[in-house]
JSON list of C-alpha atoms and ligand atoms in Angstrom, two decimals:
[
{"chain": "A", "resi": 1, "resn": "UNK", "atom": "CA", "xyz": [56.03, 104.28, 97.83]},
{"chain": "A", "resi": 2, "resn": "UNK", "atom": "CA", "xyz": [59.59, 105.09, 97.76]},
{"chain": "A", "resi": 3, "resn": "UNK", "atom": "CA", "xyz": [62.44, 102.78, 97.57]},
{"chain": "A", "resi": 4, "resn": "UNK", "atom": "CA", "xyz": [65.11, 102.77, 100.04]},
{"chain": "A", "resi": 5, "resn": "UNK", "atom": "CA", "xyz": [68.32, 104.51, 98.87]},
{"chain": "A", "resi": 6, "resn": "UNK", "atom": "CA", "xyz": [70.11, 100.88, 99.12]},
{"chain": "A", "resi": 7, "resn": "UNK", "atom": "CA", "xyz": [67.64, 99.49, 96.72]},
{"chain": "A", "resi": 8, "resn": "UNK", "atom": "CA", "xyz": [67.66, 102.22, 94.45]},
{"chain": "A", "resi": 9, "resn": "UNK", "atom": "CA", "xyz": [71.46, 102.15, 94.30]},
{"chain": "A", "resi": 10, "resn": "UNK", "atom": "CA", "xyz": [71.48, 98.27, 93.73]},
{"chain": "A", "resi": 11, "resn": "UNK", "atom": "CA", "xyz": [69.10, 99.00, 90.98]},
{"chain": "A", "resi": 12, "resn": "UNK", "atom": "CA", "xyz": [71.18, 101.48, 89.16]},
{"chain": "A", "resi": 13, "resn": "UNK", "atom": "CA", "xyz": [74.39, 99.26, 89.39]},
{"chain": "A", "resi": 14, "resn": "UNK", "atom": "CA", "xyz": [72.90, 96.24, 88.04]},
{"chain": "A", "resi": 15, "resn": "UNK", "atom": "CA", "xyz": [71.30, 97.87, 85.00]},
{"chain": "A", "resi": 16, "resn": "UNK", "atom": "CA", "xyz": [74.87, 98.92, 83.82]},
{"chain": "A", "resi": 17, "resn": "UNK", "atom": "CA", "xyz": [76.54, 96.92, 81.07]},
{"chain": "A", "resi": 18, "resn": "UNK", "atom": "CA", "xyz": [79.10, 94.13, 82.22]},
{"chain": "A", "resi": 19, "resn": "UNK", "atom": "CA", "xyz": [81.70, 95.37, 80.02]},
{"chain": "A", "resi": 20, "resn": "UNK", "atom": "CA", "xyz": [82.28, 99.00, 79.02]},
{"chain": "A", "resi": 21, "resn": "UNK", "atom": "CA", "xyz": [84.92, 99.96, 76.35]},
{"chain": "A", "resi": 22, "resn": "UNK", "atom": "CA", "xyz": [86.91, 102.78, 77.91]},
{"chain": "A", "resi": 23, "resn": "UNK", "atom": "CA", "xyz": [89.11, 103.04, 74.63]},
{"chain": "A", "resi": 24, "resn": "UNK", "atom": "CA", "xyz": [90.94, 101.08, 71.97]},
{"chain": "A", "resi": 25, "resn": "UNK", "atom": "CA", "xyz": [91.95, 97.77, 73.88]},
{"chain": "A", "resi": 26, "resn": "UNK", "atom": "CA", "xyz": [90.73, 99.23, 77.08]},
{"chain": "A", "resi": 27, "resn": "UNK", "atom": "CA", "xyz": [87.77, 97.52, 79.06]},
{"chain": "A", "resi": 28, "resn": "UNK", "atom": "CA", "xyz": [85.96, 97.90, 82.25]},
{"chain": "A", "resi": 29, "resn": "UNK", "atom": "CA", "xyz": [84.85, 94.60, 83.52]},
{"chain": "A", "resi": 30, "resn": "UNK", "atom": "CA", "xyz": [82.16, 95.20, 86.00]},
{"chain": "A", "resi": 31, "resn": "UNK", "atom": "CA", "xyz": [81.77, 92.90, 88.89]},
{"chain": "A", "resi": 32, "resn": "UNK", "atom": "CA", "xyz": [84.46, 90.42, 87.29]},
{"chain": "A", "resi": 33, "resn": "UNK", "atom": "CA", "xyz": [86.00, 89.55, 90.76]},
{"chain": "A", "resi": 34, "resn": "UNK", "atom": "CA", "xyz": [82.84, 90.15, 92.81]},
{"chain": "A", "resi": 35, "resn": "UNK", "atom": "CA", "xyz": [82.73, 86.46, 93.93]},
{"chain": "A", "resi": 36, "resn": "UNK", "atom": "CA", "xyz": [86.63, 86.77, 95.38]},
{"chain": "A", "resi": 37, "resn": "UNK", "atom": "CA", "xyz": [86.26, 90.27, 96.93]},
{"chain": "A", "resi": 38, "resn": "UNK", "atom": "CA", "xyz": [86.81, 88.99, 100.58]},
{"chain": "A", "resi": 39, "resn": "UNK", "atom": "CA", "xyz": [89.55, 86.58, 99.58]},
{"chain": "A", "resi": 40, "resn": "UNK", "atom": "CA", "xyz": [91.46, 89.17, 97.59]},
{"chain": "A", "resi": 41, "resn": "UNK", "atom": "CA", "xyz": [91.33, 91.74, 100.56]},
{"chain": "A", "resi": 42, "resn": "UNK", "atom": "CA", "xyz": [92.32, 88.79, 102.99]},
{"chain": "A", "resi": 43, "resn": "UNK", "atom": "CA", "xyz": [95.39, 88.15, 100.55]},
{"chain": "A", "resi": 44, "resn": "UNK", "atom": "CA", "xyz": [96.15, 91.97, 100.07]},
{"chain": "A", "resi": 45, "resn": "UNK", "atom": "CA", "xyz": [96.16, 92.29, 103.96]},
{"chain": "A", "resi": 46, "resn": "UNK", "atom": "CA", "xyz": [98.57, 89.39, 104.33]},
{"chain": "A", "resi": 47, "resn": "UNK", "atom": "CA", "xyz": [100.89, 91.09, 101.59]},
{"chain": "A", "resi": 48, "resn": "UNK", "atom": "CA", "xyz": [100.84, 94.30, 103.82]},
{"chain": "A", "resi": 49, "resn": "UNK", "atom": "CA", "xyz": [101.61, 92.35, 106.96]},
{"chain": "A", "resi": 50, "resn": "UNK", "atom": "CA", "xyz": [105.05, 91.44, 105.44]},
{"chain": "A", "resi": 51, "resn": "UNK", "atom": "CA", "xyz": [105.74, 94.64, 103.42]},
{"chain": "A", "resi": 52, "resn": "UNK", "atom": "CA", "xyz": [103.83, 97.44, 105.17]},
{"chain": "A", "resi": 53, "resn": "UNK", "atom": "CA", "xyz": [101.89, 100.20, 103.28]},
{"chain": "A", "resi": 54, "resn": "UNK", "atom": "CA", "xyz": [103.78, 103.48, 102.92]},
{"chain": "A", "resi": 55, "resn": "UNK", "atom": "CA", "xyz": [103.74, 106.76, 101.63]},
{"chain": "A", "resi": 56, "resn": "UNK", "atom": "CA", "xyz": [106.47, 107.09, 99.01]},
{"chain": "A", "resi": 57, "resn": "UNK", "atom": "CA", "xyz": [108.50, 110.17, 97.92]},
{"chain": "A", "resi": 58, "resn": "UNK", "atom": "CA", "xyz": [108.36, 111.40, 94.23]},
{"chain": "A", "resi": 59, "resn": "UNK", "atom": "CA", "xyz": [111.21, 112.52, 92.17]},
{"chain": "A", "resi": 60, "resn": "UNK", "atom": "CA", "xyz": [109.92, 116.10, 92.50]},
{"chain": "A", "resi": 61, "resn": "UNK", "atom": "CA", "xyz": [110.12, 116.07, 96.13]},
{"chain": "A", "resi": 62, "resn": "UNK", "atom": "CA", "xyz": [106.24, 115.67, 97.21]},
{"chain": "A", "resi": 63, "resn": "UNK", "atom": "CA", "xyz": [104.83, 112.44, 98.82]},
{"chain": "A", "resi": 64, "resn": "UNK", "atom": "CA", "xyz": [102.30, 110.51, 97.19]},
{"chain": "A", "resi": 65, "resn": "UNK", "atom": "CA", "xyz": [99.05, 110.73, 99.25]},
{"chain": "A", "resi": 66, "resn": "UNK", "atom": "CA", "xyz": [98.08, 107.14, 98.44]},
{"chain": "A", "resi": 67, "resn": "UNK", "atom": "CA", "xyz": [99.85, 104.45, 100.44]},
{"chain": "A", "resi": 68, "resn": "UNK", "atom": "CA", "xyz": [101.25, 101.61, 98.42]},
{"chain": "A", "resi": 69, "resn": "UNK", "atom": "CA", "xyz": [103.03, 98.25, 98.79]},
{"chain": "A", "resi": 70, "resn": "UNK", "atom": "CA", "xyz": [103.82, 95.41, 96.33]},
{"chain": "A", "resi": 71, "resn": "UNK", "atom": "CA", "xyz": [103.87, 91.59, 96.04]},
{"chain": "A", "resi": 72, "resn": "UNK", "atom": "CA", "xyz": [105.48, 89.33, 93.32]},
{"chain": "A", "resi": 73, "resn": "UNK", "atom": "CA", "xyz": [109.05, 89.03, 91.97]},
{"chain": "A", "resi": 74, "resn": "UNK", "atom": "CA", "xyz": [109.21, 92.66, 91.42]},
{"chain": "A", "resi": 75, "resn": "UNK", "atom": "CA", "xyz": [107.74, 95.99, 93.23]},
{"chain": "A", "resi": 76, "resn": "UNK", "atom": "CA", "xyz": [107.14, 99.37, 92.06]},
{"chain": "A", "resi": 77, "resn": "UNK", "atom": "CA", "xyz": [109.42, 101.84, 93.84]},
{"chain": "A", "resi": 78, "resn": "UNK", "atom": "CA", "xyz": [109.26, 105.58, 94.08]},
{"chain": "A", "resi": 79, "resn": "UNK", "atom": "CA", "xyz": [111.94, 107.55, 95.55]},
{"chain": "A", "resi": 80, "resn": "UNK", "atom": "CA", "xyz": [113.97, 110.78, 95.07]},
{"chain": "A", "resi": 81, "resn": "UNK", "atom": "CA", "xyz": [115.89, 108.92, 92.40]},
{"chain": "A", "resi": 82, "resn": "UNK", "atom": "CA", "xyz": [112.89, 108.28, 90.45]},
{"chain": "A", "resi": 83, "resn": "UNK", "atom": "CA", "xyz": [110.54, 105.45, 89.45]},
{"chain": "A", "resi": 84, "resn": "UNK", "atom": "CA", "xyz": [111.56, 101.70, 89.01]},
{"chain": "A", "resi": 85, "resn": "UNK", "atom": "CA", "xyz": [111.03, 98.23, 89.74]},
{"chain": "A", "resi": 86, "resn": "UNK", "atom": "CA", "xyz": [113.04, 96.43, 92.42]},
{"chain": "A", "resi": 87, "resn": "UNK", "atom": "CA", "xyz": [113.33, 92.88, 93.73]},
{"chain": "A", "resi": 88, "resn": "UNK", "atom": "CA", "xyz": [113.65, 94.30, 97.28]},
{"chain": "A", "resi": 89, "resn": "UNK", "atom": "CA", "xyz": [111.44, 96.14, 99.47]},
{"chain": "A", "resi": 90, "resn": "UNK", "atom": "CA", "xyz": [113.54, 99.12, 100.43]},
{"chain": "A", "resi": 91, "resn": "UNK", "atom": "CA", "xyz": [111.68, 99.21, 103.89]},
{"chain": "A", "resi": 92, "resn": "UNK", "atom": "CA", "xyz": [112.32, 95.74, 104.80]},
{"chain": "A", "resi": 93, "resn": "UNK", "atom": "CA", "xyz": [115.47, 95.11, 102.82]},
{"chain": "A", "resi": 94, "resn": "UNK", "atom": "CA", "xyz": [113.68, 91.65, 102.02]},
{"chain": "A", "resi": 95, "resn": "UNK", "atom": "CA", "xyz": [112.22, 90.59, 98.90]},
{"chain": "A", "resi": 96, "resn": "UNK", "atom": "CA", "xyz": [108.72, 91.59, 98.32]},
{"chain": "A", "resi": 97, "resn": "UNK", "atom": "CA", "xyz": [105.94, 89.03, 99.51]},
{"chain": "A", "resi": 98, "resn": "UNK", "atom": "CA", "xyz": [105.23, 86.46, 96.71]},
{"chain": "A", "resi": 99, "resn": "UNK", "atom": "CA", "xyz": [102.22, 87.04, 94.83]},
{"chain": "A", "resi": 100, "resn": "UNK", "atom": "CA", "xyz": [99.08, 85.39, 96.17]},
{"chain": "A", "resi": 101, "resn": "UNK", "atom": "CA", "xyz": [97.95, 82.35, 93.82]},
{"chain": "A", "resi": 102, "resn": "UNK", "atom": "CA", "xyz": [94.64, 83.95, 93.71]},
{"chain": "A", "resi": 103, "resn": "UNK", "atom": "CA", "xyz": [95.95, 87.16, 92.47]},
{"chain": "A", "resi": 104, "resn": "UNK", "atom": "CA", "xyz": [97.88, 85.62, 89.64]},
{"chain": "A", "resi": 105, "resn": "UNK", "atom": "CA", "xyz": [94.82, 83.63, 88.69]},
{"chain": "A", "resi": 106, "resn": "UNK", "atom": "CA", "xyz": [92.57, 86.61, 88.74]},
{"chain": "A", "resi": 107, "resn": "UNK", "atom": "CA", "xyz": [94.62, 88.82, 86.74]},
{"chain": "A", "resi": 108, "resn": "UNK", "atom": "CA", "xyz": [95.12, 86.13, 83.97]},
{"chain": "A", "resi": 109, "resn": "UNK", "atom": "CA", "xyz": [91.39, 85.52, 83.73]},
{"chain": "A", "resi": 110, "resn": "UNK", "atom": "CA", "xyz": [90.71, 89.48, 83.70]},
{"chain": "A", "resi": 111, "resn": "UNK", "atom": "CA", "xyz": [93.40, 89.98, 80.89]},
{"chain": "A", "resi": 112, "resn": "UNK", "atom": "CA", "xyz": [91.90, 87.08, 78.74]},
{"chain": "A", "resi": 113, "resn": "UNK", "atom": "CA", "xyz": [88.24, 88.33, 79.18]},
{"chain": "A", "resi": 114, "resn": "UNK", "atom": "CA", "xyz": [89.79, 91.55, 77.65]},
{"chain": "A", "resi": 115, "resn": "UNK", "atom": "CA", "xyz": [91.38, 89.82, 74.89]},
{"chain": "A", "resi": 116, "resn": "UNK", "atom": "CA", "xyz": [94.83, 89.57, 76.11]},
{"chain": "A", "resi": 117, "resn": "UNK", "atom": "CA", "xyz": [95.51, 85.74, 76.94]},
{"chain": "A", "resi": 118, "resn": "UNK", "atom": "CA", "xyz": [98.73, 84.43, 78.37]},
{"chain": "A", "resi": 119, "resn": "UNK", "atom": "CA", "xyz": [99.18, 87.48, 80.73]},
{"chain": "A", "resi": 120, "resn": "UNK", "atom": "CA", "xyz": [101.68, 86.37, 83.57]},
{"chain": "A", "resi": 121, "resn": "UNK", "atom": "CA", "xyz": [102.38, 89.55, 85.82]},
{"chain": "A", "resi": 122, "resn": "UNK", "atom": "CA", "xyz": [105.59, 89.86, 87.78]},
{"chain": "A", "resi": 123, "resn": "UNK", "atom": "CA", "xyz": [104.56, 92.59, 89.91]},
{"chain": "A", "resi": 124, "resn": "UNK", "atom": "CA", "xyz": [101.30, 93.60, 91.90]},
{"chain": "A", "resi": 125, "resn": "UNK", "atom": "CA", "xyz": [101.10, 97.17, 92.92]},
{"chain": "A", "resi": 126, "resn": "UNK", "atom": "CA", "xyz": [98.80, 97.50, 95.97]},
{"chain": "A", "resi": 127, "resn": "UNK", "atom": "CA", "xyz": [97.17, 100.79, 96.48]},
{"chain": "A", "resi": 128, "resn": "UNK", "atom": "CA", "xyz": [95.34, 102.09, 99.55]},
{"chain": "A", "resi": 129, "resn": "UNK", "atom": "CA", "xyz": [93.37, 104.99, 99.21]},
{"chain": "A", "resi": 130, "resn": "UNK", "atom": "CA", "xyz": [91.81, 106.79, 101.99]},
{"chain": "A", "resi": 131, "resn": "UNK", "atom": "CA", "xyz": [89.22, 109.72, 101.83]},
{"chain": "A", "resi": 132, "resn": "UNK", "atom": "CA", "xyz": [90.65, 112.67, 99.93]},
{"chain": "A", "resi": 133, "resn": "UNK", "atom": "CA", "xyz": [93.51, 110.52, 98.62]},
{"chain": "A", "resi": 134, "resn": "UNK", "atom": "CA", "xyz": [93.78, 110.74, 94.89]},
{"chain": "A", "resi": 135, "resn": "UNK", "atom": "CA", "xyz": [96.28, 109.48, 91.90]},
{"chain": "A", "resi": 136, "resn": "UNK", "atom": "CA", "xyz": [96.89, 112.18, 89.43]},
{"chain": "A", "resi": 137, "resn": "UNK", "atom": "CA", "xyz": [96.98, 111.45, 85.85]},
{"chain": "A", "resi": 138, "resn": "UNK", "atom": "CA", "xyz": [99.78, 109.41, 84.70]},
{"chain": "A", "resi": 139, "resn": "UNK", "atom": "CA", "xyz": [100.96, 106.74, 82.32]},
{"chain": "A", "resi": 140, "resn": "UNK", "atom": "CA", "xyz": [102.16, 103.40, 83.59]},
{"chain": "A", "resi": 141, "resn": "UNK", "atom": "CA", "xyz": [105.62, 103.45, 81.53]},
{"chain": "A", "resi": 142, "resn": "UNK", "atom": "CA", "xyz": [108.30, 102.03, 83.82]},
{"chain": "A", "resi": 143, "resn": "UNK", "atom": "CA", "xyz": [107.38, 98.32, 82.89]},
{"chain": "A", "resi": 144, "resn": "UNK", "atom": "CA", "xyz": [109.72, 98.59, 79.77]},
{"chain": "A", "resi": 145, "resn": "UNK", "atom": "CA", "xyz": [107.29, 95.70, 78.30]},
{"chain": "A", "resi": 146, "resn": "UNK", "atom": "CA", "xyz": [104.36, 97.35, 76.88]},
{"chain": "A", "resi": 147, "resn": "UNK", "atom": "CA", "xyz": [103.02, 94.55, 74.75]},
{"chain": "A", "resi": 148, "resn": "UNK", "atom": "CA", "xyz": [101.39, 93.30, 77.83]},
{"chain": "A", "resi": 149, "resn": "UNK", "atom": "CA", "xyz": [98.21, 95.10, 79.45]},
{"chain": "A", "resi": 150, "resn": "UNK", "atom": "CA", "xyz": [97.73, 96.49, 82.83]},
{"chain": "A", "resi": 151, "resn": "UNK", "atom": "CA", "xyz": [95.28, 94.78, 84.79]},
{"chain": "A", "resi": 152, "resn": "UNK", "atom": "CA", "xyz": [93.58, 96.93, 87.90]},
{"chain": "A", "resi": 153, "resn": "UNK", "atom": "CA", "xyz": [91.37, 95.33, 90.36]},
{"chain": "A", "resi": 154, "resn": "UNK", "atom": "CA", "xyz": [89.17, 97.62, 92.69]},
{"chain": "A", "resi": 155, "resn": "UNK", "atom": "CA", "xyz": [88.28, 96.65, 96.09]},
{"chain": "A", "resi": 156, "resn": "UNK", "atom": "CA", "xyz": [86.48, 98.35, 98.85]},
{"chain": "A", "resi": 157, "resn": "UNK", "atom": "CA", "xyz": [84.96, 102.09, 98.74]},
{"chain": "A", "resi": 158, "resn": "UNK", "atom": "CA", "xyz": [84.11, 103.12, 95.09]},
{"chain": "A", "resi": 159, "resn": "UNK", "atom": "CA", "xyz": [86.23, 105.77, 93.24]},
{"chain": "A", "resi": 160, "resn": "UNK", "atom": "CA", "xyz": [85.94, 107.50, 90.14]},
{"chain": "A", "resi": 161, "resn": "UNK", "atom": "CA", "xyz": [88.69, 106.12, 87.44]},
{"chain": "A", "resi": 162, "resn": "UNK", "atom": "CA", "xyz": [89.78, 108.67, 85.10]},
{"chain": "A", "resi": 163, "resn": "UNK", "atom": "CA", "xyz": [91.01, 107.39, 81.53]},
{"chain": "A", "resi": 164, "resn": "UNK", "atom": "CA", "xyz": [92.26, 109.53, 78.90]},
{"chain": "A", "resi": 165, "resn": "UNK", "atom": "CA", "xyz": [94.61, 109.48, 75.89]},
{"chain": "A", "resi": 166, "resn": "UNK", "atom": "CA", "xyz": [98.18, 109.45, 75.16]},
{"chain": "A", "resi": 167, "resn": "UNK", "atom": "CA", "xyz": [98.81, 113.13, 76.23]},
{"chain": "A", "resi": 168, "resn": "UNK", "atom": "CA", "xyz": [98.06, 114.24, 79.48]},
{"chain": "A", "resi": 169, "resn": "UNK", "atom": "CA", "xyz": [95.84, 117.11, 78.09]},
{"chain": "A", "resi": 170, "resn": "UNK", "atom": "CA", "xyz": [93.67, 114.62, 76.19]},
{"chain": "A", "resi": 171, "resn": "UNK", "atom": "CA", "xyz": [89.96, 114.29, 77.27]},
{"chain": "A", "resi": 172, "resn": "UNK", "atom": "CA", "xyz": [89.27, 111.71, 79.90]},
{"chain": "A", "resi": 173, "resn": "UNK", "atom": "CA", "xyz": [86.22, 109.54, 80.38]},
{"chain": "A", "resi": 174, "resn": "UNK", "atom": "CA", "xyz": [85.28, 109.53, 84.19]},
{"chain": "A", "resi": 175, "resn": "UNK", "atom": "CA", "xyz": [83.74, 105.91, 85.19]},
{"chain": "A", "resi": 176, "resn": "UNK", "atom": "CA", "xyz": [82.67, 104.80, 88.50]},
{"chain": "A", "resi": 177, "resn": "UNK", "atom": "CA", "xyz": [84.66, 101.61, 89.78]},
{"chain": "A", "resi": 178, "resn": "UNK", "atom": "CA", "xyz": [82.94, 99.42, 92.52]},
{"chain": "A", "resi": 179, "resn": "UNK", "atom": "CA", "xyz": [84.55, 96.86, 94.75]},
{"chain": "A", "resi": 180, "resn": "UNK", "atom": "CA", "xyz": [84.90, 93.91, 92.43]},
{"chain": "A", "resi": 181, "resn": "UNK", "atom": "CA", "xyz": [85.34, 95.73, 88.98]},
{"chain": "A", "resi": 182, "resn": "UNK", "atom": "CA", "xyz": [88.46, 95.34, 87.06]},
{"chain": "A", "resi": 183, "resn": "UNK", "atom": "CA", "xyz": [89.90, 97.70, 84.50]},
{"chain": "A", "resi": 184, "resn": "UNK", "atom": "CA", "xyz": [92.16, 96.25, 81.64]},
{"chain": "A", "resi": 185, "resn": "UNK", "atom": "CA", "xyz": [94.26, 98.42, 79.15]},
{"chain": "A", "resi": 186, "resn": "UNK", "atom": "CA", "xyz": [96.62, 97.50, 76.52]},
{"chain": "A", "resi": 187, "resn": "UNK", "atom": "CA", "xyz": [97.37, 97.54, 72.82]},
{"chain": "A", "resi": 188, "resn": "UNK", "atom": "CA", "xyz": [96.62, 101.06, 71.51]},
{"chain": "A", "resi": 189, "resn": "UNK", "atom": "CA", "xyz": [95.64, 102.12, 74.99]},
{"chain": "A", "resi": 190, "resn": "UNK", "atom": "CA", "xyz": [98.59, 100.79, 76.87]},
{"chain": "A", "resi": 191, "resn": "UNK", "atom": "CA", "xyz": [100.30, 104.19, 77.73]},
{"chain": "A", "resi": 192, "resn": "UNK", "atom": "CA", "xyz": [96.73, 106.00, 78.06]},
{"chain": "A", "resi": 193, "resn": "UNK", "atom": "CA", "xyz": [96.97, 108.51, 81.02]},
{"chain": "A", "resi": 194, "resn": "UNK", "atom": "CA", "xyz": [94.98, 107.54, 83.81]},
{"chain": "A", "resi": 195, "resn": "UNK", "atom": "CA", "xyz": [94.22, 108.32, 87.47]},
{"chain": "A", "resi": 196, "resn": "UNK", "atom": "CA", "xyz": [91.87, 108.37, 90.47]},
{"chain": "A", "resi": 197, "resn": "UNK", "atom": "CA", "xyz": [89.81, 111.22, 91.56]},
{"chain": "A", "resi": 198, "resn": "UNK", "atom": "CA", "xyz": [89.72, 112.19, 95.34]},
{"chain": "A", "resi": 199, "resn": "UNK", "atom": "CA", "xyz": [88.12, 109.55, 97.18]},
{"chain": "A", "resi": 200, "resn": "UNK", "atom": "CA", "xyz": [84.87, 110.35, 98.88]},
{"chain": "A", "resi": 201, "resn": "UNK", "atom": "CA", "xyz": [84.70, 109.24, 102.68]},
{"chain": "A", "resi": 202, "resn": "UNK", "atom": "CA", "xyz": [82.53, 106.02, 103.20]},
{"chain": "A", "resi": 203, "resn": "UNK", "atom": "CA", "xyz": [82.46, 102.48, 105.07]},
{"chain": "A", "resi": 204, "resn": "UNK", "atom": "CA", "xyz": [83.03, 99.48, 103.02]},
{"chain": "A", "resi": 205, "resn": "UNK", "atom": "CA", "xyz": [81.45, 96.38, 104.46]},
{"chain": "A", "resi": 206, "resn": "UNK", "atom": "CA", "xyz": [84.74, 94.27, 104.16]},
{"chain": "A", "resi": 207, "resn": "UNK", "atom": "CA", "xyz": [87.41, 97.02, 103.34]},
{"chain": "A", "resi": 208, "resn": "UNK", "atom": "CA", "xyz": [86.30, 99.67, 106.11]},
{"chain": "A", "resi": 209, "resn": "UNK", "atom": "CA", "xyz": [87.16, 103.36, 105.21]},
{"chain": "A", "resi": 210, "resn": "UNK", "atom": "CA", "xyz": [89.65, 102.57, 102.32]},
{"chain": "A", "resi": 211, "resn": "UNK", "atom": "CA", "xyz": [89.80, 101.61, 98.67]},
{"chain": "A", "resi": 212, "resn": "UNK", "atom": "CA", "xyz": [92.32, 98.94, 97.68]},
{"chain": "A", "resi": 213, "resn": "UNK", "atom": "CA", "xyz": [93.44, 98.88, 94.28]},
{"chain": "A", "resi": 214, "resn": "UNK", "atom": "CA", "xyz": [95.49, 95.73, 92.81]},
{"chain": "A", "resi": 215, "resn": "UNK", "atom": "CA", "xyz": [97.25, 96.69, 89.57]},
{"chain": "A", "resi": 216, "resn": "UNK", "atom": "CA", "xyz": [99.09, 93.72, 87.89]},
{"chain": "A", "resi": 217, "resn": "UNK", "atom": "CA", "xyz": [102.03, 94.45, 85.63]},
{"chain": "A", "resi": 218, "resn": "UNK", "atom": "CA", "xyz": [104.19, 92.53, 83.52]},
{"chain": "A", "resi": 219, "resn": "UNK", "atom": "CA", "xyz": [108.07, 93.81, 83.73]},
{"chain": "A", "resi": 220, "resn": "UNK", "atom": "CA", "xyz": [110.83, 93.37, 81.62]},
{"chain": "A", "resi": 221, "resn": "UNK", "atom": "CA", "xyz": [113.81, 93.80, 83.82]},
{"chain": "A", "resi": 222, "resn": "UNK", "atom": "CA", "xyz": [115.71, 96.76, 83.30]},
{"chain": "A", "resi": 223, "resn": "UNK", "atom": "CA", "xyz": [119.46, 96.71, 82.90]},
{"chain": "A", "resi": 224, "resn": "UNK", "atom": "CA", "xyz": [120.36, 99.70, 85.20]},
{"chain": "A", "resi": 225, "resn": "UNK", "atom": "CA", "xyz": [119.42, 100.52, 88.26]},
{"chain": "A", "resi": 226, "resn": "UNK", "atom": "CA", "xyz": [117.36, 103.32, 87.32]},
{"chain": "A", "resi": 227, "resn": "UNK", "atom": "CA", "xyz": [114.61, 102.67, 84.42]},
{"chain": "A", "resi": 228, "resn": "UNK", "atom": "CA", "xyz": [112.92, 106.08, 83.21]},
{"chain": "A", "resi": 229, "resn": "UNK", "atom": "CA", "xyz": [109.90, 107.32, 85.10]},
{"chain": "A", "resi": 230, "resn": "UNK", "atom": "CA", "xyz": [106.91, 109.30, 84.14]},
{"chain": "A", "resi": 231, "resn": "UNK", "atom": "CA", "xyz": [105.80, 112.14, 86.28]},
{"chain": "A", "resi": 232, "resn": "UNK", "atom": "CA", "xyz": [103.64, 111.50, 88.86]},
{"chain": "A", "resi": 233, "resn": "UNK", "atom": "CA", "xyz": [102.52, 113.82, 91.67]},
{"chain": "A", "resi": 234, "resn": "UNK", "atom": "CA", "xyz": [100.28, 113.94, 94.83]},
{"chain": "B", "resi": 1, "resn": "LIG", "atom": "C1", "xyz": [97.35, 103.06, 89.16]},
{"chain": "B", "resi": 1, "resn": "LIG", "atom": "O1", "xyz": [97.28, 103.64, 88.27]},
{"chain": "B", "resi": 1, "resn": "LIG", "atom": "O2", "xyz": [98.29, 102.42, 89.45]},
{"chain": "B", "resi": 1, "resn": "LIG", "atom": "C2", "xyz": [96.03, 102.71, 90.06]},
{"chain": "B", "resi": 1, "resn": "LIG", "atom": "C3", "xyz": [94.89, 102.95, 89.45]},
{"chain": "B", "resi": 1, "resn": "LIG", "atom": "C4", "xyz": [93.58, 102.74, 90.40]},
{"chain": "B", "resi": 1, "resn": "LIG", "atom": "O3", "xyz": [93.80, 102.65, 91.61]},
{"chain": "B", "resi": 1, "resn": "LIG", "atom": "O4", "xyz": [92.71, 102.43, 89.93]},
{"chain": "B", "resi": 2, "resn": "LIG", "atom": "FE1", "xyz": [99.01, 103.67, 86.73]}
]
């Protein structure tokens, strides 16, 4: 007798280890926020109701395929001038929505579980991936504070997360990230190249036809209007 595909998949998922090392100081924590999926998605919707998802321009004149918004004291902004953190949402001219308390607590707990106690993020970038959208390999290096890790929470449709080394050309590991999984990278991996492969179309029971990713960042305020910027395309 053959099992229905859903049961087969559930069996596969549960046999994966609860945590997987992706590199030195980099961990995939499977199902770490599974019990809060619905509440996290609801909080992300409330953020987007105040500061809408938008597709931003890159310095090279392109447009990111992934739609973004932010919450927290600072938000990551990309435009023709480059990449930076800003206190104001350039669309609304208002401060970014406050970081929901649940976001802060989840980020702190995940960071601790990966060995980074006391993580207090100033910014949460909220990415929305629709079918076929992707995030090409890049480093998160606009934060200026490289002592703190990056905490990345996956919600909604599954995706393939790419995690490489310090150089763009370094080999990458490909891991499937499911709703409720968290990836944390810091220490020797803090500047690792990472990205997301084109999203497969699907329907998630809570998020619908998209994947929502929250990345939490501790940011040191930069002295000038523009602070550096890695390269990021499409
Ligand atoms: C990011 O690198 O900002 C997002 C990563 C992800 O969506 O998993
Ligand atoms: Fe990133």
